[in-house]
Short mmCIF file of C-alpha atoms in Angstrom, two decimals:
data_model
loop_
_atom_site.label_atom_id
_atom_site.label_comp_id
_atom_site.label_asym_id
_atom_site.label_seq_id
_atom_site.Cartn_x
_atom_site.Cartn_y
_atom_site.Cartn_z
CA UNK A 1 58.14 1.16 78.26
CA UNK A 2 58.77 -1.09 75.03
CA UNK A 3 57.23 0.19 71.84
CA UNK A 4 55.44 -2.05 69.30
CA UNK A 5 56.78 -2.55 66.02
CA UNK A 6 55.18 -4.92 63.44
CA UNK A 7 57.08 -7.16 62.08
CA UNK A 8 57.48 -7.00 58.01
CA UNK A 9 58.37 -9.65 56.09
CA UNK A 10 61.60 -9.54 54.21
CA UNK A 11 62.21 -10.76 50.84
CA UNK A 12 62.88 -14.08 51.41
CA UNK A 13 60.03 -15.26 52.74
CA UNK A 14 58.49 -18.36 51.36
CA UNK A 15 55.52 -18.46 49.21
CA UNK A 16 53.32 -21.31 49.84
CA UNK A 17 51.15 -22.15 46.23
CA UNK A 18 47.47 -22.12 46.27
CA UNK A 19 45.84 -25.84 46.42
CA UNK A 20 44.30 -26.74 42.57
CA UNK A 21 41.29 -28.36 42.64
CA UNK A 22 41.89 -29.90 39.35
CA UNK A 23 38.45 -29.38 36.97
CA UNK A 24 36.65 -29.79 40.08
CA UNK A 25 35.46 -27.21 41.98
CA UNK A 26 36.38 -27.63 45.50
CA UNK A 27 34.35 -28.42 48.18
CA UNK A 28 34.74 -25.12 49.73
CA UNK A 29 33.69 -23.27 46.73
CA UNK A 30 30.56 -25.34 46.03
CA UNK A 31 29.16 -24.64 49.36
CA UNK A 32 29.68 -21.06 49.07
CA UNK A 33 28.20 -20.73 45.52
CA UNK A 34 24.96 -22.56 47.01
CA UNK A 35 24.88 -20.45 49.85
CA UNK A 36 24.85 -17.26 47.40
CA UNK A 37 23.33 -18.50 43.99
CA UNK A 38 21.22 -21.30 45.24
CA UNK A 39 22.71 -23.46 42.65
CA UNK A 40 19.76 -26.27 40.94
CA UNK A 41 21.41 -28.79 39.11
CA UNK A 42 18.57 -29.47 36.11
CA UNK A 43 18.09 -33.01 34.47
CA UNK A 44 17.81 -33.63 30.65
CA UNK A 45 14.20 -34.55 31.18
CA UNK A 46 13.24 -30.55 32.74
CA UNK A 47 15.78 -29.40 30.13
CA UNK A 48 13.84 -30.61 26.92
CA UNK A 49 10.37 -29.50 28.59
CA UNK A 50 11.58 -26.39 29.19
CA UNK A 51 12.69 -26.09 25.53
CA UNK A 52 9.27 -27.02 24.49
CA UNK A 53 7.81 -24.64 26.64
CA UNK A 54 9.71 -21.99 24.43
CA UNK A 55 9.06 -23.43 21.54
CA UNK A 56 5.17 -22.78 22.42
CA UNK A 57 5.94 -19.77 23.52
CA UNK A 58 7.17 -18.75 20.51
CA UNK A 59 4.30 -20.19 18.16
CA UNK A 60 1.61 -17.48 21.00
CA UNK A 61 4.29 -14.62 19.87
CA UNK A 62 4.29 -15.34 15.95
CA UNK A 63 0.85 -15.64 16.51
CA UNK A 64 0.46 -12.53 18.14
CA UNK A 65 2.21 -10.60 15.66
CA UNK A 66 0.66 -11.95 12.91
CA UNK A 67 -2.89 -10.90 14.37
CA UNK A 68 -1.75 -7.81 15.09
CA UNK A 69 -0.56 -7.39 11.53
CA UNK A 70 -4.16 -8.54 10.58
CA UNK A 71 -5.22 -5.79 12.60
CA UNK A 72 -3.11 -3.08 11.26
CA UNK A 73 -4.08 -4.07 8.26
CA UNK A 74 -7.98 -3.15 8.62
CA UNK A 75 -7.54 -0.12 10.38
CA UNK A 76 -6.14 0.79 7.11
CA UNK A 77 -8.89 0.62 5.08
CA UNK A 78 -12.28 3.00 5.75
CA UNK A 79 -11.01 3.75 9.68
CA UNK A 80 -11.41 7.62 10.88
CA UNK A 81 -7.85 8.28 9.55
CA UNK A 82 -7.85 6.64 6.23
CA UNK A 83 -9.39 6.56 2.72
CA UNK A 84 -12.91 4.69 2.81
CA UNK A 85 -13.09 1.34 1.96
CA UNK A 86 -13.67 1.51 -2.36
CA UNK A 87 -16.38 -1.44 -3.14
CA UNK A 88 -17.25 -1.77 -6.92
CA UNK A 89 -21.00 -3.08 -7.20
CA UNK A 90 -20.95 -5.10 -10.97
CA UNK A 91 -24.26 -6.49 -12.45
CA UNK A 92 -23.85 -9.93 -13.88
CA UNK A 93 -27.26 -9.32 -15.49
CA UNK A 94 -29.85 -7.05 -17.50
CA UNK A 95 -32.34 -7.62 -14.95
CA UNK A 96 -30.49 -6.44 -11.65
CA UNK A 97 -30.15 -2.72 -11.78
CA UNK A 98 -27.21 -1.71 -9.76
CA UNK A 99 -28.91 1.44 -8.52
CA UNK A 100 -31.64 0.06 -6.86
CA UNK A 101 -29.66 -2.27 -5.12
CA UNK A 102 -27.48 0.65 -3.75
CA UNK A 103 -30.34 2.41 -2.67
CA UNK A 104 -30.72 -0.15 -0.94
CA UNK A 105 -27.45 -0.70 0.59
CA UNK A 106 -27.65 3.32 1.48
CA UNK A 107 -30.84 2.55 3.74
CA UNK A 108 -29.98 -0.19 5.28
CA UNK A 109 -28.39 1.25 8.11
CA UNK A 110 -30.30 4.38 10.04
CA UNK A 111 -27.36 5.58 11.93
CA UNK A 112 -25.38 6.10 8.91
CA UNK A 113 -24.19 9.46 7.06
CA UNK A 114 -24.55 9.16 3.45
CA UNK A 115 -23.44 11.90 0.92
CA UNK A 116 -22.39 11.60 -2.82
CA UNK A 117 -21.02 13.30 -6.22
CA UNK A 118 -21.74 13.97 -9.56
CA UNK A 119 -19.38 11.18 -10.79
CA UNK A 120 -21.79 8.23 -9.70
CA UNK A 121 -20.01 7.81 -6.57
CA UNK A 122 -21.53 7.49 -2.51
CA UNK A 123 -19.84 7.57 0.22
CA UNK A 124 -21.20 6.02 3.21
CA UNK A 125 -19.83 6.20 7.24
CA UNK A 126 -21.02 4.26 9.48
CA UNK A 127 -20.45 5.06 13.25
CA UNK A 128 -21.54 1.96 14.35
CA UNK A 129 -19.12 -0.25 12.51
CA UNK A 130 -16.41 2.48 12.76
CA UNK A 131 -15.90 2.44 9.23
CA UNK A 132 -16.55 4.51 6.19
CA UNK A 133 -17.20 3.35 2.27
CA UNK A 134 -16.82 4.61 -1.25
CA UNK A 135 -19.28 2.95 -3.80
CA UNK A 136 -18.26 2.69 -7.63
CA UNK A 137 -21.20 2.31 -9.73
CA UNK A 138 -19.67 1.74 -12.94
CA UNK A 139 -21.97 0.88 -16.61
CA UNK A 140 -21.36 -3.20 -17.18
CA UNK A 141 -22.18 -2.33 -20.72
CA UNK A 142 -18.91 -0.29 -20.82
CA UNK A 143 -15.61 -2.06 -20.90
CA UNK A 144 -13.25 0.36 -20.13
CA UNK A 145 -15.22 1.99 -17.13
CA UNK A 146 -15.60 -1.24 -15.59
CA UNK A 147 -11.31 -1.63 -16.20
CA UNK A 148 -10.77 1.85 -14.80
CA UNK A 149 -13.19 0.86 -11.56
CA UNK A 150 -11.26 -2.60 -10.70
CA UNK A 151 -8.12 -0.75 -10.93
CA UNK A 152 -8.95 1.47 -8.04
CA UNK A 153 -11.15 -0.89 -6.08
CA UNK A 154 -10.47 -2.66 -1.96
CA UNK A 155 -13.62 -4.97 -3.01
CA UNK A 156 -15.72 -6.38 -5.41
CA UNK A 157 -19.59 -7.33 -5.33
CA UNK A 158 -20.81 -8.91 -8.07
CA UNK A 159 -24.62 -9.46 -8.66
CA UNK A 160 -25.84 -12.22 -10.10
CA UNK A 161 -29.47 -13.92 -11.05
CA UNK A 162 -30.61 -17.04 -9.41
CA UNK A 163 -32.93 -17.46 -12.11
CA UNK A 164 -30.03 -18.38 -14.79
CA UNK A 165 -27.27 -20.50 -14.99
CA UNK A 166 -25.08 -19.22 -17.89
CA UNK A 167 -24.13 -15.93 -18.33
CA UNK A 168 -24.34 -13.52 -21.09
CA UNK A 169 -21.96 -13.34 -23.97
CA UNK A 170 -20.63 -9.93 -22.89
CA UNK A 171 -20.85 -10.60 -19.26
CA UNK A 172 -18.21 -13.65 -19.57
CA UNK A 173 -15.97 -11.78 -21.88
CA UNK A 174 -16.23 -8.91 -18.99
CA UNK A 175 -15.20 -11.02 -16.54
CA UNK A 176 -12.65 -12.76 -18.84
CA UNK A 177 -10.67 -9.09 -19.11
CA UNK A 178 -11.46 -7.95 -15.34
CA UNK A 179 -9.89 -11.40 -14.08
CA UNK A 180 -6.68 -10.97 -16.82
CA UNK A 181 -6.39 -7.43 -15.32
CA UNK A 182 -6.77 -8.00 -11.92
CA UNK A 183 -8.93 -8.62 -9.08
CA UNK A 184 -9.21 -7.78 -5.41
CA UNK A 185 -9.23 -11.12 -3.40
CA UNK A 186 -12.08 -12.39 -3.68
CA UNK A 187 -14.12 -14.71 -1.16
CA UNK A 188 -17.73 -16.30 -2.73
CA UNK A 189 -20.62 -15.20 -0.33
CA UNK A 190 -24.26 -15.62 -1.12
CA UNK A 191 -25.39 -12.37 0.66
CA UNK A 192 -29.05 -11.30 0.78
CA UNK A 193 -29.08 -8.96 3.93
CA UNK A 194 -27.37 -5.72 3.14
CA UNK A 195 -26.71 -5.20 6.48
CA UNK A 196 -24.43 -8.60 7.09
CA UNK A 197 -22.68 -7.58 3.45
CA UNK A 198 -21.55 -3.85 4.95
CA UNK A 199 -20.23 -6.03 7.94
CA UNK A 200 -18.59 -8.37 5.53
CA UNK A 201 -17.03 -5.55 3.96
CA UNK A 202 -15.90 -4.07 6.46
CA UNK A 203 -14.33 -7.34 8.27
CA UNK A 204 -12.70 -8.99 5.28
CA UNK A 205 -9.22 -9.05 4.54
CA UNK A 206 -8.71 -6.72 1.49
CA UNK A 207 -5.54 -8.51 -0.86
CA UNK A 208 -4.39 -5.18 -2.54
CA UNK A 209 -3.12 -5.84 -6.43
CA UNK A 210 0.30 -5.61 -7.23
CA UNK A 211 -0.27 -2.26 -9.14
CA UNK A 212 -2.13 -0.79 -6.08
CA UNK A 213 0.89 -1.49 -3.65
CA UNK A 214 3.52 0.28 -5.64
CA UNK A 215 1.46 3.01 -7.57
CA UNK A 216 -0.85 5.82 -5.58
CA UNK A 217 -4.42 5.96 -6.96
CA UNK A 218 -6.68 8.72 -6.89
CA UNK A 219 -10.73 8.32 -6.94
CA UNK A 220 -11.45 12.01 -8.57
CA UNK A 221 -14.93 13.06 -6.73
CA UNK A 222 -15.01 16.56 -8.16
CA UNK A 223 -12.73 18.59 -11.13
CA UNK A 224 -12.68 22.30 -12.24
CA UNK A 225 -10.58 24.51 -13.91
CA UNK A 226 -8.30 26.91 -12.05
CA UNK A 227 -6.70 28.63 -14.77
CA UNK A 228 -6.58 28.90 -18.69
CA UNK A 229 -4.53 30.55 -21.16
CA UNK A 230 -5.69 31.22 -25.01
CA UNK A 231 -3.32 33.71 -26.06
CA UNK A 232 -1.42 31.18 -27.83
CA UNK A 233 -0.76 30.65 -31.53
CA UNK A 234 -2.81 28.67 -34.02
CA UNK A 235 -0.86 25.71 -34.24
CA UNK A 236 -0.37 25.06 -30.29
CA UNK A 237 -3.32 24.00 -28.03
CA UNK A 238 -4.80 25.72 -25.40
CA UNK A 239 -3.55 25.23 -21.57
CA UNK A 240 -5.16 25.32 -18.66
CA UNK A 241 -4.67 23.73 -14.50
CA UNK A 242 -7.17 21.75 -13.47
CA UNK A 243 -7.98 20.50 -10.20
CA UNK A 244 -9.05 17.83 -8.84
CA UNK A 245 -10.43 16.15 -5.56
CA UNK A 246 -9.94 13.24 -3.67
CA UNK A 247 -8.56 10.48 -1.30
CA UNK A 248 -5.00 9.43 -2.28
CA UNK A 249 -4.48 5.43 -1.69
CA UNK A 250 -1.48 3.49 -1.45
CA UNK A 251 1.90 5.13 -1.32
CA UNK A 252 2.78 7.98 -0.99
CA UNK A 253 2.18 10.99 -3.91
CA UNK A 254 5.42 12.48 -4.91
CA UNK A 255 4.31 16.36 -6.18
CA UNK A 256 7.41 15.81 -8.42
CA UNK A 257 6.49 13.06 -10.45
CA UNK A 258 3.96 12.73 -13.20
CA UNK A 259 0.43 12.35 -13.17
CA UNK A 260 -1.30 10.06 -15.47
CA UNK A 261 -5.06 10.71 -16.33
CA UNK A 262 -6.93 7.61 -18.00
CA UNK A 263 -7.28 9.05 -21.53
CA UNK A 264 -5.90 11.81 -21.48
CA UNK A 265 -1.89 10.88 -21.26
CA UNK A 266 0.46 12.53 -18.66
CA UNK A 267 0.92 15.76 -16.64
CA UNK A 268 2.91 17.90 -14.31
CA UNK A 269 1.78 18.38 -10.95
CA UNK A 270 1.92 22.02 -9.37
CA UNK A 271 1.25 21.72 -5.71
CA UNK A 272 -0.83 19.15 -3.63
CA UNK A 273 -3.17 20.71 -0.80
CA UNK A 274 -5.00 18.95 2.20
CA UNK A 275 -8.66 19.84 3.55
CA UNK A 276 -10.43 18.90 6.07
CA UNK A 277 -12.58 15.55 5.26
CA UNK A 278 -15.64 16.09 3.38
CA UNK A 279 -16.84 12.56 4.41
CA UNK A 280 -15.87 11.99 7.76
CA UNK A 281 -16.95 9.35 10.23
CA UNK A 282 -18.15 11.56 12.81
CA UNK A 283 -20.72 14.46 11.79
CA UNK A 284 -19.37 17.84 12.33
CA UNK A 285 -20.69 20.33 14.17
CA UNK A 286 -23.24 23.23 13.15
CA UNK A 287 -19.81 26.23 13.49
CA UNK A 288 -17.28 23.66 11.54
CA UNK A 289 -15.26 25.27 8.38
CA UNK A 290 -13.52 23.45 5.52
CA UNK A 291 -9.98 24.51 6.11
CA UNK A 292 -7.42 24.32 3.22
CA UNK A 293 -3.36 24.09 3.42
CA UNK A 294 -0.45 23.36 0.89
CA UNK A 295 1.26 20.31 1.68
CA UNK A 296 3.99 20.14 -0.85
CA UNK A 297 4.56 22.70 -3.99
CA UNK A 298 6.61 21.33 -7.34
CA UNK A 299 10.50 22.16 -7.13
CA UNK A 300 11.04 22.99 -10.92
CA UNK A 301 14.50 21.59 -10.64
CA UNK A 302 13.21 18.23 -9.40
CA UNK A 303 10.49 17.75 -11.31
CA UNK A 304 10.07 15.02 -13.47
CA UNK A 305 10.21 15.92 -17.67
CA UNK A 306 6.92 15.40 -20.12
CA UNK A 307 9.11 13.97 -22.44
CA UNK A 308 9.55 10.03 -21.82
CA UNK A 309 11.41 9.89 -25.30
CA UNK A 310 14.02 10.61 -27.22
CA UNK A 311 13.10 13.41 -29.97
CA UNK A 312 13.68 11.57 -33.56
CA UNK A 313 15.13 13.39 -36.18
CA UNK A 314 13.78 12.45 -39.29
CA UNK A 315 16.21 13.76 -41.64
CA UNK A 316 19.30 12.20 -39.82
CA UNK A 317 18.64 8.75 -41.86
CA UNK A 318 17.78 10.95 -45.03
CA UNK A 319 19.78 9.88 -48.57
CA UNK A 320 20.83 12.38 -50.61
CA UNK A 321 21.75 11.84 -54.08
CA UNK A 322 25.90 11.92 -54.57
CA UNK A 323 28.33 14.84 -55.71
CA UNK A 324 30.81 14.75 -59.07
CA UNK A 325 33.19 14.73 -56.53
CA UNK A 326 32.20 11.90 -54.30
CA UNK A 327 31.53 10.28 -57.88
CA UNK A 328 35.22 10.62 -58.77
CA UNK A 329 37.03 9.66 -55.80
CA UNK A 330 35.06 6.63 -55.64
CA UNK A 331 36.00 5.72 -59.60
CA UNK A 332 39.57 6.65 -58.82
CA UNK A 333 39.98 4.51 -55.40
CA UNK A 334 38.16 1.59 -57.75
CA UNK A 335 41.25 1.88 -60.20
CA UNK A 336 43.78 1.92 -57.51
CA UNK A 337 42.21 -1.25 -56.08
CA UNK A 338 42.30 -3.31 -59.61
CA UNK A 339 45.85 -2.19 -60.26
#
């Protein structure tokens, strides 16, 4: 019986070269590439409508993002998880009494909680619109308070008289410093309904100042004394810790850095502490407590020095009058100069 053997090729066997195509693909390729890929040859004409396609495309996606910015940007102001919206109401005129028309503002909505402070300030949350507002009553006969309120403030209403045309002396000077300080954006609306001016509020787009968007900014609601300590000497003053209350706007508070109090200059902080929201959106219920926690304590090592200058020491430039000695070397380096 014969055995099978198969057969191996030796070394010299020829080697036949592959057929080149050239730049073309061959014909054999093309077919299977269709047959796979279902290859679409596409004309100049589809590829510039596709192009424009993308360009529109991407004008609904800048678009997108920049409403959703817009968005974002709301929900930051008087929302269930951040500071209430801070309106400053300004009388343009003796006649309009800023109160009243607060009282008004207060009443105009029934499903509203209001609540308010000994400082002058109400807070108002509206379920409803979903958002929550801090009023700033400040005097218009006092410069600096109405400075100190614009500093602080998301939005501005102004009140002014139909009846006149010109304003007051001190009203236009008032103005004059508010608008050199610094105004929220401002858009002119001739509001009568208080309802339709809490929406307007409320919908707006708030342009924060420069100062507000790179310093934090605290409305105080309520201060007290913690702790005081007299048993000092005659010639030092008296000190105490005070605290304060309320909502911190705009960046972040460092616990290191200093705190400046209009008026008073700067201070050390010792610890910052959270509690629940006094003015929330939502009421609370009947069994609710006001719960208090430290957020961040002062690191001694960290913290930021009182002293923003240099001490000067006055007797460092002093003159004093000259020694016989200082008197003689100086006569005999003069004669050793002229001979």
């Amino acid at each position: 019986m014969e055995e099978n053997f198969s057969h191996r090729c030796g070394p010299w066997k020829q080697q036949n070269k592959k057929h080149n195509s050239g730049r073309h693909r061959s014909k054999s390729s093309t077919e299977q590439k269709m047959d796979k890929n279902r290859l679409v040859y596409i004309s100049l004409e589809d590829r510039l409508a596709m192009n424009r396609l993308a360009r529109k495309n991407r004008e609904w996606q800048l678009r997108a993002q920049k409403v959703e910015k817009v968005k974002r940007n709301k929900n930051q102001y008087g929302s269930a998880r951040s500071p209430p919206i801070a309106v400053v109401i300004l009388s343009l005129a003796p006649k309009i009494d800023s109160n009243s028309v607060i009282g008004d503002i207060l009443a105009c909505r029934p499903d509203a909680t209001v609540t308010s402070c000994d400082r002058n300030i109400y807070f108002l949350s509206s379920p409803s619109l979903k958002r929550r507002f801090c009023f700033l009553i400040p005097d218009h006969w006092n410069m600096i308070e109405v400075l100190d309120a614009f500093k602080v403030a998301d939005v501005a209403v102004l009140l002014w008289d139909c009846d006149t045309v010109t304003l007051h002396d001190h009203f236009s000077s008032l103005l004059s410093a508010v608008s050199a300080q610094g105004m929220p954006g401002l858009r002119p609306k001739f509001c009568r309904n208080y309802d339709l001016l809490l929406k307007l509020i409320a919908n707006c787009a708030k342009q924060p100042l420069s100062l507000q968007q790179h310093h934090s900014r605290i409305i105080v609601e309520s201060c007290s004394i913690v702790e005081q300590n007299d048993d000092l000497n005659l010639f030092q003053l008296s000190v105490c810790t005070l605290k304060i209350n309320g909502y911190v706007r705009g960046p972040p508070l460092d616990v290191n850095r200093l705190l400046h109090i209009p008026g008073w200059g700067d201070f050390q902080m010792d610890k910052i502490d959270v509690i629940t929201d006094p003015h929330p959106l939502h009421k609370y219920g009947k069994s609710h407590v006001i719960e208090t926690c430290t957020f961040a304590v002062a690191d001694p090592a960290k913290q930021e020095n009182l002293e923003s200058q240099a001490a000067v020491d006055e007797m460092n430039v002093d003159q004093t009058w000259p020694t016989e000695e200082e008197i003689a070397q100086s006569q005999s380096s003069v004669k050793i100069q002229n001979s």
